[in-house]
Short mmCIF file of C-alpha atoms in Angstrom, two decimals:
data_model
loop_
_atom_site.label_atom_id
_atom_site.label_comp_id
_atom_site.label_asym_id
_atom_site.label_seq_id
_atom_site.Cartn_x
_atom_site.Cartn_y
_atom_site.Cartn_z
CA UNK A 61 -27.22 36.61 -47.50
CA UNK A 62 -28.31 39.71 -48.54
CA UNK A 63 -30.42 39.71 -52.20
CA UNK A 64 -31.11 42.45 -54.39
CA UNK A 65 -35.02 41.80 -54.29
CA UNK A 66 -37.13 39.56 -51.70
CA UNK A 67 -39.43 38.84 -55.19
CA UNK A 68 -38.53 38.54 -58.65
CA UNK A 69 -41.16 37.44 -61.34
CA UNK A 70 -40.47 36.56 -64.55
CA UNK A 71 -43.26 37.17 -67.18
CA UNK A 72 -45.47 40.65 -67.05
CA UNK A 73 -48.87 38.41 -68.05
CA UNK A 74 -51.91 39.24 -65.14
CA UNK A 75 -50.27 36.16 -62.87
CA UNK A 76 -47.10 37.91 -62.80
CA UNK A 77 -47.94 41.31 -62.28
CA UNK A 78 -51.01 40.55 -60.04
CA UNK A 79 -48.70 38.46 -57.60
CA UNK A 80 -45.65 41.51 -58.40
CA UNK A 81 -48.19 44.95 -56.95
CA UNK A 82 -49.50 43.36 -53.83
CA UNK A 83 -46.58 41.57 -52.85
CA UNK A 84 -44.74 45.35 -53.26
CA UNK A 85 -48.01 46.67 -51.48
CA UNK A 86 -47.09 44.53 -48.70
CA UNK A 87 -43.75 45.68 -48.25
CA UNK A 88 -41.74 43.54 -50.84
CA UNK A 89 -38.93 44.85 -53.21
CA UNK A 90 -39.81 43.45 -56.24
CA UNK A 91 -38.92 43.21 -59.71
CA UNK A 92 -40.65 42.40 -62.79
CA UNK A 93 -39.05 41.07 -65.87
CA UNK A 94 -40.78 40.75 -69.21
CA UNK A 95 -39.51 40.16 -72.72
CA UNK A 96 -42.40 40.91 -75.23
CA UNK A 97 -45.56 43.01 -74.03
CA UNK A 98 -46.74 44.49 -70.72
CA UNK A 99 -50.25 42.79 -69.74
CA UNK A 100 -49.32 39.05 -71.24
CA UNK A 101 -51.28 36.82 -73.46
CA UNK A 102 -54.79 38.28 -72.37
CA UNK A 103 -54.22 41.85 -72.79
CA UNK A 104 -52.43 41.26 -76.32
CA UNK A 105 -53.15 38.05 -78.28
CA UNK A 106 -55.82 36.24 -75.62
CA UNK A 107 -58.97 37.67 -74.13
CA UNK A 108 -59.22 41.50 -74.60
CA UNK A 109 -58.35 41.54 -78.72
CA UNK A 110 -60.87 38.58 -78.93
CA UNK A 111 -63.29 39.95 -76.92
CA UNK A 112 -63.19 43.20 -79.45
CA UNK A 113 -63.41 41.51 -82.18
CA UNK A 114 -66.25 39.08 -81.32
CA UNK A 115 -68.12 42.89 -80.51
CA UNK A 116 -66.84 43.97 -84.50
CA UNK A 117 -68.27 40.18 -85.77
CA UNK A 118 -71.26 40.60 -83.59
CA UNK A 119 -72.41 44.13 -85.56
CA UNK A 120 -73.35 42.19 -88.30
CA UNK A 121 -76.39 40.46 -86.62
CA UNK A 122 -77.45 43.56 -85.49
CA UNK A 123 -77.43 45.27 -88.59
CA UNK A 124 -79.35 41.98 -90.06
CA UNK A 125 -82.32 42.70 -87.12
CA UNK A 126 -82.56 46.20 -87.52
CA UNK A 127 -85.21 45.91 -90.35
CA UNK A 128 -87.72 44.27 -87.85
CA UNK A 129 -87.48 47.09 -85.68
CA UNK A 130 -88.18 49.40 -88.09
CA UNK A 131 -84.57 50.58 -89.40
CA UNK A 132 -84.00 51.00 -93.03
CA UNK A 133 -79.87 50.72 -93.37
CA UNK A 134 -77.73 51.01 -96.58
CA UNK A 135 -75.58 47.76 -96.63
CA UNK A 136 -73.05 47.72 -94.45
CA UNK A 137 -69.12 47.64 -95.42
CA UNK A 138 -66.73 46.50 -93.17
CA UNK A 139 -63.24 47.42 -92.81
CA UNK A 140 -60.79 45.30 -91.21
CA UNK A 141 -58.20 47.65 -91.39
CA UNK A 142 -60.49 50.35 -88.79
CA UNK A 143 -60.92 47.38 -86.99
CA UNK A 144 -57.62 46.27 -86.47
CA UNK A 145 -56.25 49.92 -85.87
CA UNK A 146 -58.45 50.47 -83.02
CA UNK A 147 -57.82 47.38 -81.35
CA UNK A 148 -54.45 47.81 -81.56
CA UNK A 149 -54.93 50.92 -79.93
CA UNK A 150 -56.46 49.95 -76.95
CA UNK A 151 -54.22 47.46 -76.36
CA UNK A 152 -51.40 50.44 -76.55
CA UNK A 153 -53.59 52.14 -73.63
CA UNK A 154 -54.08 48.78 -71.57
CA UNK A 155 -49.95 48.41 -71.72
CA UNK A 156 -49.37 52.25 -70.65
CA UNK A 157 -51.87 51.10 -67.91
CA UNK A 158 -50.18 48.08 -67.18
CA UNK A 159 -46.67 49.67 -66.56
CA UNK A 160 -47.63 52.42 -64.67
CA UNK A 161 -49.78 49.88 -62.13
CA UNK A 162 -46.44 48.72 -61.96
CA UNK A 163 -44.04 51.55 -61.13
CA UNK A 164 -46.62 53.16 -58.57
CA UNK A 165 -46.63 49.97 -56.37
CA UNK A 166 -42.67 50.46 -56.39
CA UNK A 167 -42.20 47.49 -58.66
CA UNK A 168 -38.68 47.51 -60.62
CA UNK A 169 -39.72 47.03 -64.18
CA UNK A 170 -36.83 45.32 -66.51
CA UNK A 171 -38.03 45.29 -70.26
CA UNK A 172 -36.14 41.99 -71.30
CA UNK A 173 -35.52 38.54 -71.27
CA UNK A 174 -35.15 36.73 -68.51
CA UNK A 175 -32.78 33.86 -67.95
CA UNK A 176 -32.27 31.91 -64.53
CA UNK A 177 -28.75 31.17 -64.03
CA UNK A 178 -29.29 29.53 -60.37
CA UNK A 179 -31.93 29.23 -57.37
CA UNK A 180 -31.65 32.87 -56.56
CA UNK A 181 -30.13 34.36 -59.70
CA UNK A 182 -31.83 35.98 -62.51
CA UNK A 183 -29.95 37.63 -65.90
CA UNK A 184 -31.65 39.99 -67.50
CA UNK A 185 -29.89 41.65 -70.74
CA UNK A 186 -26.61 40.38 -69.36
CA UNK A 187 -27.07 41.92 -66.24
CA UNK A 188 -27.62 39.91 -62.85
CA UNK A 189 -30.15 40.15 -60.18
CA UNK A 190 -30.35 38.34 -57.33
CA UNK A 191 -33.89 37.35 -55.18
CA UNK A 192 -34.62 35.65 -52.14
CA UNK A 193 -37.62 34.45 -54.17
CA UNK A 194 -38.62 33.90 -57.59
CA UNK A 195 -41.72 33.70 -59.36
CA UNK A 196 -42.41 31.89 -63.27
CA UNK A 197 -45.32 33.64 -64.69
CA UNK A 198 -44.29 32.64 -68.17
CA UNK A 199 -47.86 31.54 -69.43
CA UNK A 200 -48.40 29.70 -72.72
CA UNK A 201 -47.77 29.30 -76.08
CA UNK A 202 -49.69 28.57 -78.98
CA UNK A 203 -48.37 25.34 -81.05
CA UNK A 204 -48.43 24.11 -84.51
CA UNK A 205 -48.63 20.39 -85.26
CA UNK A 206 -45.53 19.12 -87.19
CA UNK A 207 -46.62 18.38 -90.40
CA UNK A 208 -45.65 19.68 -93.73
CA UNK A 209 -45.84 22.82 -94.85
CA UNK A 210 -47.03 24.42 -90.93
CA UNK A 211 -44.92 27.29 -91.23
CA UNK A 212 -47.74 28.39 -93.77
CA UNK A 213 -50.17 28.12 -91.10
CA UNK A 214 -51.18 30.30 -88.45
CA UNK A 215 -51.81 30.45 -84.74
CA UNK A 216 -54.04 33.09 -82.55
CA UNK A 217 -50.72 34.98 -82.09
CA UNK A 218 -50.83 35.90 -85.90
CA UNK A 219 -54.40 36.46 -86.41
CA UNK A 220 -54.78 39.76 -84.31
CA UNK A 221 -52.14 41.27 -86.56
CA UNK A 222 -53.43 40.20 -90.58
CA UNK A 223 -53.00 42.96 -92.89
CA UNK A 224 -56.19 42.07 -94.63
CA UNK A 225 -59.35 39.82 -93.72
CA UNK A 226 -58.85 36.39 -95.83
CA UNK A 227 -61.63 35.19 -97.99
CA UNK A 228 -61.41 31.72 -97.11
CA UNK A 229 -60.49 30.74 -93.37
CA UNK A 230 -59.81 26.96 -92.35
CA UNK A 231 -59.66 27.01 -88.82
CA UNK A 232 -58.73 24.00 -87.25
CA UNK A 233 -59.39 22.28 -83.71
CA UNK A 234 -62.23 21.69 -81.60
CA UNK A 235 -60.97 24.35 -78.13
CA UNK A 236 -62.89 27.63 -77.19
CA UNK A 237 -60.02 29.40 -79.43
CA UNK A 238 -61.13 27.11 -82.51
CA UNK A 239 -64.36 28.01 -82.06
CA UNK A 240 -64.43 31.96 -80.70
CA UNK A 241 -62.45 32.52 -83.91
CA UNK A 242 -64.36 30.33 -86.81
CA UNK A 243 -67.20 32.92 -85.14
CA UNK A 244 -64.95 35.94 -85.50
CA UNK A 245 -63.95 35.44 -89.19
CA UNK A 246 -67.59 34.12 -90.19
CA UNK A 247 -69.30 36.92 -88.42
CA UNK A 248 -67.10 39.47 -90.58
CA UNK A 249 -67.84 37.82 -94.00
CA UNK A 250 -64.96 35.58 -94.71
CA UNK A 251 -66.15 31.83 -95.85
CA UNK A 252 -64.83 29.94 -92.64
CA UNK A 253 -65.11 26.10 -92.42
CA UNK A 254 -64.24 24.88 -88.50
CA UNK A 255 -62.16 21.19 -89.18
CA UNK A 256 -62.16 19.45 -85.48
CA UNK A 257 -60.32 15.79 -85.58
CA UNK A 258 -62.93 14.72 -83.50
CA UNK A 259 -66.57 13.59 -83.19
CA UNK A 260 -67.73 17.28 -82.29
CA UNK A 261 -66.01 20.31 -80.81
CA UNK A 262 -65.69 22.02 -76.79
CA UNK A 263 -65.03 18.31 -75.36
CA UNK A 264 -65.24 18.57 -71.71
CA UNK A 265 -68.47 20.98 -71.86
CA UNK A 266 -71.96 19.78 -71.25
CA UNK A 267 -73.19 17.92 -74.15
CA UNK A 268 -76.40 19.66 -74.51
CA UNK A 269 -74.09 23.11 -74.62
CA UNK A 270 -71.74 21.30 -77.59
CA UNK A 271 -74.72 19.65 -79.18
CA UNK A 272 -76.85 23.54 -79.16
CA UNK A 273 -73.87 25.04 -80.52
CA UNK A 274 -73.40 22.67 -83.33
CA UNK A 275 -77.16 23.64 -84.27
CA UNK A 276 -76.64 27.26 -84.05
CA UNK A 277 -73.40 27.66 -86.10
CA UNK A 278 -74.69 25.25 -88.62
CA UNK A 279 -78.30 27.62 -88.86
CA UNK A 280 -75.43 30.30 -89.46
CA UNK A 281 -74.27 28.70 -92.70
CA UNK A 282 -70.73 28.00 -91.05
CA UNK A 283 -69.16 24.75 -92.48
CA UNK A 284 -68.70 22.32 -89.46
CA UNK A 285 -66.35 19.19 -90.52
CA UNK A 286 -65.64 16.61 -87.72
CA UNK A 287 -63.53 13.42 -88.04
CA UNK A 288 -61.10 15.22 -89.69
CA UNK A 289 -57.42 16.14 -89.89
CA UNK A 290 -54.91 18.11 -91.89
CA UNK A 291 -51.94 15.43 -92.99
CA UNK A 292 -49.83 18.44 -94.89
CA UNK A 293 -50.30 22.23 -96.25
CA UNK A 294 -49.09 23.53 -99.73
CA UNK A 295 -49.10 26.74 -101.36
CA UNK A 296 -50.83 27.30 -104.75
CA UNK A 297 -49.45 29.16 -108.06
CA UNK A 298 -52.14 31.35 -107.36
CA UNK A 299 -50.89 32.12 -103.23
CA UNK A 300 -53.74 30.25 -102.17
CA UNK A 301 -53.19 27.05 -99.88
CA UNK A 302 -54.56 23.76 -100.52
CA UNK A 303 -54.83 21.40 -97.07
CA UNK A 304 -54.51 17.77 -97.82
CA UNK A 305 -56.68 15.82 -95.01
CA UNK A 306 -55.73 12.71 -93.63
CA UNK A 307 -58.42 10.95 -95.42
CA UNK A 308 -57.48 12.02 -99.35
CA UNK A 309 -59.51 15.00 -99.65
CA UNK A 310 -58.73 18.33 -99.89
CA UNK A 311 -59.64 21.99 -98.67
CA UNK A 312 -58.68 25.52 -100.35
CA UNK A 313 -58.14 28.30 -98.20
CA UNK A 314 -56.80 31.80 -98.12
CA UNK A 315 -55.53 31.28 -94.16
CA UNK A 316 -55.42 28.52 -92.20
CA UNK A 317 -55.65 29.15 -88.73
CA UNK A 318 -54.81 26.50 -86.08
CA UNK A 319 -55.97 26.51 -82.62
CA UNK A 320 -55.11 22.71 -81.38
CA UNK A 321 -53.56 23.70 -78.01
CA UNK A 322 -50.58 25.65 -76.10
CA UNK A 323 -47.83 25.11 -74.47
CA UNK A 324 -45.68 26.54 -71.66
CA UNK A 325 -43.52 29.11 -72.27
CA UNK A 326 -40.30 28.04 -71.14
CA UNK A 327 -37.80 28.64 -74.06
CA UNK A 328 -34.59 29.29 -72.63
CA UNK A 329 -35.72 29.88 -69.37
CA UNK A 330 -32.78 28.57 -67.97
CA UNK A 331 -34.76 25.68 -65.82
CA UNK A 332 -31.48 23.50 -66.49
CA UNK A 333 -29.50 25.64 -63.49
CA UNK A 334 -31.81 24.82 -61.24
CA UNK A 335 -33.67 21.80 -59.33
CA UNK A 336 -37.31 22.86 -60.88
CA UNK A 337 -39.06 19.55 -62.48
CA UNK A 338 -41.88 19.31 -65.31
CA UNK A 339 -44.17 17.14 -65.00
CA UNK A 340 -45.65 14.76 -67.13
CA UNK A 341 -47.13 16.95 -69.76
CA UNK A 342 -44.12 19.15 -69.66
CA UNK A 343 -45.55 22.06 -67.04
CA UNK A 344 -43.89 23.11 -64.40
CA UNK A 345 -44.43 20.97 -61.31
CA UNK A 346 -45.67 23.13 -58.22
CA UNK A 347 -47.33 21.59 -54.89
CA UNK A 348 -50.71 23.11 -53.36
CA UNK A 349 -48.83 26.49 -52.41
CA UNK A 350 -47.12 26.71 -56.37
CA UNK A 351 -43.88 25.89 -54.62
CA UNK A 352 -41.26 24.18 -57.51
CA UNK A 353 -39.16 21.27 -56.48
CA UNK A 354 -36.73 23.97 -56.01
CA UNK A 355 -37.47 25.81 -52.81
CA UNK A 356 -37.06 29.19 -53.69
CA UNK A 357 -38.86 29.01 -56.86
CA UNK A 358 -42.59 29.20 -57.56
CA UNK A 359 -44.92 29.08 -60.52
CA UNK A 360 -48.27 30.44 -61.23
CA UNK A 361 -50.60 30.74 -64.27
CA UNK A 362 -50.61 28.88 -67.53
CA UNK A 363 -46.69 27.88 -67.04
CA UNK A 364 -48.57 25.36 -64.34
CA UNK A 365 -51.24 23.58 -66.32
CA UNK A 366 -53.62 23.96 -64.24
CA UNK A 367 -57.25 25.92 -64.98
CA UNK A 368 -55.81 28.15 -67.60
CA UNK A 369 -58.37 31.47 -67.47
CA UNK A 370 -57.04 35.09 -66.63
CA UNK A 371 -58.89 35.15 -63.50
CA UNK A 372 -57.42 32.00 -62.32
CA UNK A 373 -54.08 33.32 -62.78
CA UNK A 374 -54.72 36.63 -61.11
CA UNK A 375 -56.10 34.61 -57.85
CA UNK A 376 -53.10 32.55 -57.48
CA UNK A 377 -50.89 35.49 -58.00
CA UNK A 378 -52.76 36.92 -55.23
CA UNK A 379 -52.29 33.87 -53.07
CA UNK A 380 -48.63 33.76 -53.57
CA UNK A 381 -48.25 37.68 -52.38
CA UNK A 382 -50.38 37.16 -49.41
CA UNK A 383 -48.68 33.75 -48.58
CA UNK A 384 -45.23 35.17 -48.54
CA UNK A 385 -45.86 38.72 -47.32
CA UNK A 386 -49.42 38.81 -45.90
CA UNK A 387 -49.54 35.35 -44.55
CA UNK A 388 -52.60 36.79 -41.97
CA UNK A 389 -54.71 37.34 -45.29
CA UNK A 390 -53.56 33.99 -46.88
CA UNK A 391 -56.32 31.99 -48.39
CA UNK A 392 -55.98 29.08 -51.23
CA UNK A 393 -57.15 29.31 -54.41
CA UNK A 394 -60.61 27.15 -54.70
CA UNK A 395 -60.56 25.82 -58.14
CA UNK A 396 -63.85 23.94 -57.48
CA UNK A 397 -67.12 25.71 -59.77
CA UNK A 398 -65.28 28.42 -61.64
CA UNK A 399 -67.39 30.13 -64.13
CA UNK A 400 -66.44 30.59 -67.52
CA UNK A 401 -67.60 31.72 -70.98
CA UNK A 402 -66.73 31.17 -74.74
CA UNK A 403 -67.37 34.29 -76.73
CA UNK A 404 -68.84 31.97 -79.53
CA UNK A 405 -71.79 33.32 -81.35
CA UNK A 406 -74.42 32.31 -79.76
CA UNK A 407 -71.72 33.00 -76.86
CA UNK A 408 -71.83 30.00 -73.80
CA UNK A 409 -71.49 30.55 -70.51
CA UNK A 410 -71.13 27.63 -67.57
CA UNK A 411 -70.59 27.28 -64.27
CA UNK A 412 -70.09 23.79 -61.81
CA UNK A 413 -70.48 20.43 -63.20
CA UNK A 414 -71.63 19.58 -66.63
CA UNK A 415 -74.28 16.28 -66.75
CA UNK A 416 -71.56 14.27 -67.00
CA UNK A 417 -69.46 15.45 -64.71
CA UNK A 418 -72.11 15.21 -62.21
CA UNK A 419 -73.60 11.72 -63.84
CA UNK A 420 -69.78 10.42 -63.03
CA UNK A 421 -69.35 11.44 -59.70
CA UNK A 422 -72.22 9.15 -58.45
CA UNK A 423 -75.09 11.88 -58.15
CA UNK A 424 -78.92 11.13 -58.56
CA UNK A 425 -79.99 13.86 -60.93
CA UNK A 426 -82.61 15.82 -62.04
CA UNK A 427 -82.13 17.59 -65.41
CA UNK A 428 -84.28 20.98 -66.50
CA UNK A 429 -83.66 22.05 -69.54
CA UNK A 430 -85.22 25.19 -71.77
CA UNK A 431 -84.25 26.13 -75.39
CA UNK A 432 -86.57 29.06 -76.44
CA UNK A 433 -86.13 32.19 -78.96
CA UNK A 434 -85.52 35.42 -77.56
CA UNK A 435 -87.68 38.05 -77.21
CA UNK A 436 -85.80 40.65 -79.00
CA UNK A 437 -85.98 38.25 -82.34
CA UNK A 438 -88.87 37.52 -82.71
CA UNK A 439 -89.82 40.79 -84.56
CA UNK A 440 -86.67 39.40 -87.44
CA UNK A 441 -86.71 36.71 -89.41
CA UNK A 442 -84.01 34.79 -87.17
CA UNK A 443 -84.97 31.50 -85.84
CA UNK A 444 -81.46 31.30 -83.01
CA UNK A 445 -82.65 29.55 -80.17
CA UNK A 446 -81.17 29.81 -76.70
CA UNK A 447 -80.30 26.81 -74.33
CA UNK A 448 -80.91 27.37 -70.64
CA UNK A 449 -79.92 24.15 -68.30
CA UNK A 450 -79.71 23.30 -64.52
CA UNK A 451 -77.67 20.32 -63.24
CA UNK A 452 -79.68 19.18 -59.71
CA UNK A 453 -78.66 16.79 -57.68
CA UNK A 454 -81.88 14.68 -56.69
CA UNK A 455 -81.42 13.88 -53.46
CA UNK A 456 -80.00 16.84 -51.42
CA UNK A 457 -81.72 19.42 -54.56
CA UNK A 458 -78.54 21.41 -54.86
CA UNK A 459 -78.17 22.99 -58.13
CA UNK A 460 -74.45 21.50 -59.58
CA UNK A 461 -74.51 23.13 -62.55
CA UNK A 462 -75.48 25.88 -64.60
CA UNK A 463 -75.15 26.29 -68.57
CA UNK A 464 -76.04 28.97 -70.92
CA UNK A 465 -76.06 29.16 -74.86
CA UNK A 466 -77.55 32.56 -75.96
CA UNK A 467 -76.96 36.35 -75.72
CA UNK A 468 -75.22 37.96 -73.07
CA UNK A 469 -74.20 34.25 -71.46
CA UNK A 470 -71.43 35.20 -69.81
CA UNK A 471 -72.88 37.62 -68.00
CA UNK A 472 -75.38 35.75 -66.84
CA UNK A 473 -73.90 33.24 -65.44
CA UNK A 474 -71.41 35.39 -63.49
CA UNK A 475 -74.02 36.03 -60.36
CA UNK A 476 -75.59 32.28 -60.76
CA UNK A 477 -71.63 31.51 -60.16
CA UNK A 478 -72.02 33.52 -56.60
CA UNK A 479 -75.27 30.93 -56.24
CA UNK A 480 -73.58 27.91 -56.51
CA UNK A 481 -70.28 28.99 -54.23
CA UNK A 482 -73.03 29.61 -51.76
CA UNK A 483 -74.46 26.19 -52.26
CA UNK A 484 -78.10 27.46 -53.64
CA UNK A 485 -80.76 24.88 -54.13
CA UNK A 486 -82.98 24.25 -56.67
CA UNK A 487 -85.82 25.44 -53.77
CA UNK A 488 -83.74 28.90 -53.89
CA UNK A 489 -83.46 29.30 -57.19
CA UNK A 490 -87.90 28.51 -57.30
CA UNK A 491 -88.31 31.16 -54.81
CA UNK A 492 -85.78 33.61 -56.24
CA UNK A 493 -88.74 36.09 -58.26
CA UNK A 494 -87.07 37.01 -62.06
CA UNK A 495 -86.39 40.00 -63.71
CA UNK A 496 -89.58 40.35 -66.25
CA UNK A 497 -89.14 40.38 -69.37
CA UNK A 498 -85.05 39.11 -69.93
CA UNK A 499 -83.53 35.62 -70.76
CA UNK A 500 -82.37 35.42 -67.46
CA UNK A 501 -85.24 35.01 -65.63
CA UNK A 502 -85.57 31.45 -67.44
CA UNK A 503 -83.04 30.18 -64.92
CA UNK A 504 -85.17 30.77 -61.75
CA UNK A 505 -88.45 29.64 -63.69
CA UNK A 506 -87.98 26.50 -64.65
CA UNK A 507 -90.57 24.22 -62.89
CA UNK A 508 -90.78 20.79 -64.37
CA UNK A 509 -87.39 18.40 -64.44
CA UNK A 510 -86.49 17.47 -68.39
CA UNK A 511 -85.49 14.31 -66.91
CA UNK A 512 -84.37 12.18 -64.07
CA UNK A 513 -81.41 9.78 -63.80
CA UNK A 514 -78.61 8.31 -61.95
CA UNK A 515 -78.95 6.13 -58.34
CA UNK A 516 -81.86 7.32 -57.26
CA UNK A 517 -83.93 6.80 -61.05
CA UNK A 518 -87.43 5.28 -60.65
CA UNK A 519 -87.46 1.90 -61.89
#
């Protein structure tokens, strides 16, 4: 039969509209549906806002090393209103970018929400489209536990938008988000206390990255409290909220922010007219090629579960374009030693497999390991220390892992990320001369293993 579009993706996020241009580029008609903002979770409550206002937090060290250099600086005032006004500018320009990246590949745009009502049928506003094809690029939700008094709470959605910067912060959970924001409202002067359930926070990162971290924040004055939970939230005569903890006590706070996961976006979605399946953890199910149990649907990005990171998204939305309408350029996504950063402060940055990770897969190992203070503080008063460490497997010497704590860490470890897809030794990195004098030369300069361990240990 004939359809009204070969492609029709539901959800404007970078996923969506990544898979949407090229698959138009390649000769697709394609639409695009999208209920609430053009660019998704990163462009307008994820990545880019964060990212802004880790820079505005981030001033205030800078203002506090400027005396060693010489600078004499009336104290500094901050205005979260200037701050907020500008982001929320940008993110008006990114949107108007966004849409018109649309319309000149020839996508259809629909500014609504989208419902499936069958395989190959899509209602929009009322209005029905039909697609040979259809694409869920939904992403995620942030979620609330269900306790008493959550509606009082707030999630990362909320926090971009406060009218004013709260006093006292309680942010709660132990995730990159928990953590990139107990930095964000610290940095800009509001008393933040980080509450994390468990033993210590960024489970699933090396432990010499979490343990550094924990050292760092705690040098900032930031109130770290582990082993602890929130059992119900109440508001005060005086507006304030008082947390009750699972253990008796209890915290006062101005906001409480939680960060303690997300969720797929599938709210009336429509899933129920069709043969798509969740799977275990409530994502939708896709195979290796993000094909749905129901053959002319597919799923990419956070809806799926899988790696959930803006770049990760935009790769398999490119893999789904070229698979159905480039299948000559097809290649799979490899999900194996992605780098990433958290825009903490000290910010980390990693890339292949943690100690752990590498400890558990059977490898002999040889562990190097620098924590040093940079250069450009030691004309201040601050004693931040930065954590350099390679992961080397003992036998074969190639370098499994790479992990950063300290000042521009995510850039950093974006080119030792080309390294280690290209399978660079520890040899390579020895014989690979450093950039004199930066941090990053520490990486390619350290001589002497920390430690050995594993199958091959000495006895």
């Amino acid at each position: 039969m004939a359809y009204d579009f070969d492609l029709f993706v539901i959800g404007a996020g970078s996923g969506g509209v990544r898979a949407a241009r090229f698959a138009a580029g390649f000769g697709a008609k394609v639409a695009v549906a999208e209920s609430r903002y053009l660019g998704g979770t990163c462009v307008n409550v994820g990545c880019v806002p964060k990212k802004l206002l880790v820079y505005g937090a981030h001033v205030a060290d800078e203002l506090e090393q400027a005396a060693g250099y010489g600078w004499t600086l009336e104290e500094g005032q901050f205005d979260w209103g200037t701050l907020i006004g500008n982001k929320n500018r940008e993110i008006e320009r990114l949107n108007g970018i966004y849409r018109k990246l649309l319309v000149d590949s020839g996508v259809t745009l629909l500014e609504g929400h989208a419902r499936l009502t069958g395989p190959h049928e899509v209602e929009v506003d009322g209005q029905r489209h039909t697609a040979e094809r259809i694409l869920i690029a939904t992403g995620g939700w942030p979620q609330i536990p269900d306790i008493p008094g959550k509606e009082l709470a707030i999630s990362s959605n909320e926090a971009f938008y406060l009218d004013t910067l709260p006093k006292r912060v309680l942010v709660v959970g132990g995730g990159y988000i928990a953590v990139e924001f107990a930095g964000i409202f610290h940095g800009l002067g509001a008393r933040t206390s980080l509450l994390y359930r468990g033993d210590l926070f960024l489970r699933g990162f090396d432990g010499s990255v979490r343990q550094h971290l924990k050292e760092e924040l705690e040098k900032r004055g930031m109130d770290l409290q582990f082993n602890s939970d929130i059992q119900r939230i109440d508001r005060q005569a005086d507006g304030s909220l008082k947390a009750t903890l699972k253990e008796g006590r209890t915290l006062e706070a101005d906001c409480i922010f939680y960060a303690t996961g997300r969720r797929p976006m599938l709210d009336n979605l429509g899933l129920e007219h069709t043969a798509v399946e969740l799977d275990e953890r409530g994502y939708v199910k896709v195979d290796e090629q993000y094909q749905t149990t129901e053959p002319s649907i597919l799923a990419i990005g956070d809806v799926i579960g899988r790696v959930q990171l803006t770049p990760v998204a935009l790769a398999e939305g490119m893999a789904v374009a070229r698979r159905l309408f480039k299948p000559e350029q097809y290649r799979p996504v490899d999900y194996r030693g992605i780098p990433t950063a958290v825009f903490s402060q000290p910010p980390i940055g990693t890339v292949g497999l943690t100690e752990e990770e590498a400890l558990d897969a059977g490898h002999a190992l040889k562990i190097y390991e620098s924590r040093f203070r940079p250069m450009k503080l030691t004309l201040t008063d601050v004693q931040e220390k930065t954590l350099m460490k390679l992961v080397v497997d003992a036998e074969t010497d190639r370098v499994l892992g790479c992990h950063m704590v300290g000042p521009d860490a995510g850039e950093i470890i974006q080119g030792l990320g080309v390294a280690l897809k290209a399978g660079a030794t520890k040899q390579q990195f020895d014989e690979t001369i450093g950039v004199h004098p930066t941090a990053a030369e520490e990486f390619v300069t350290l001589r002497t293993a920390s430690r050995e361990m594993g199958a091959s240990k000495p006895a």
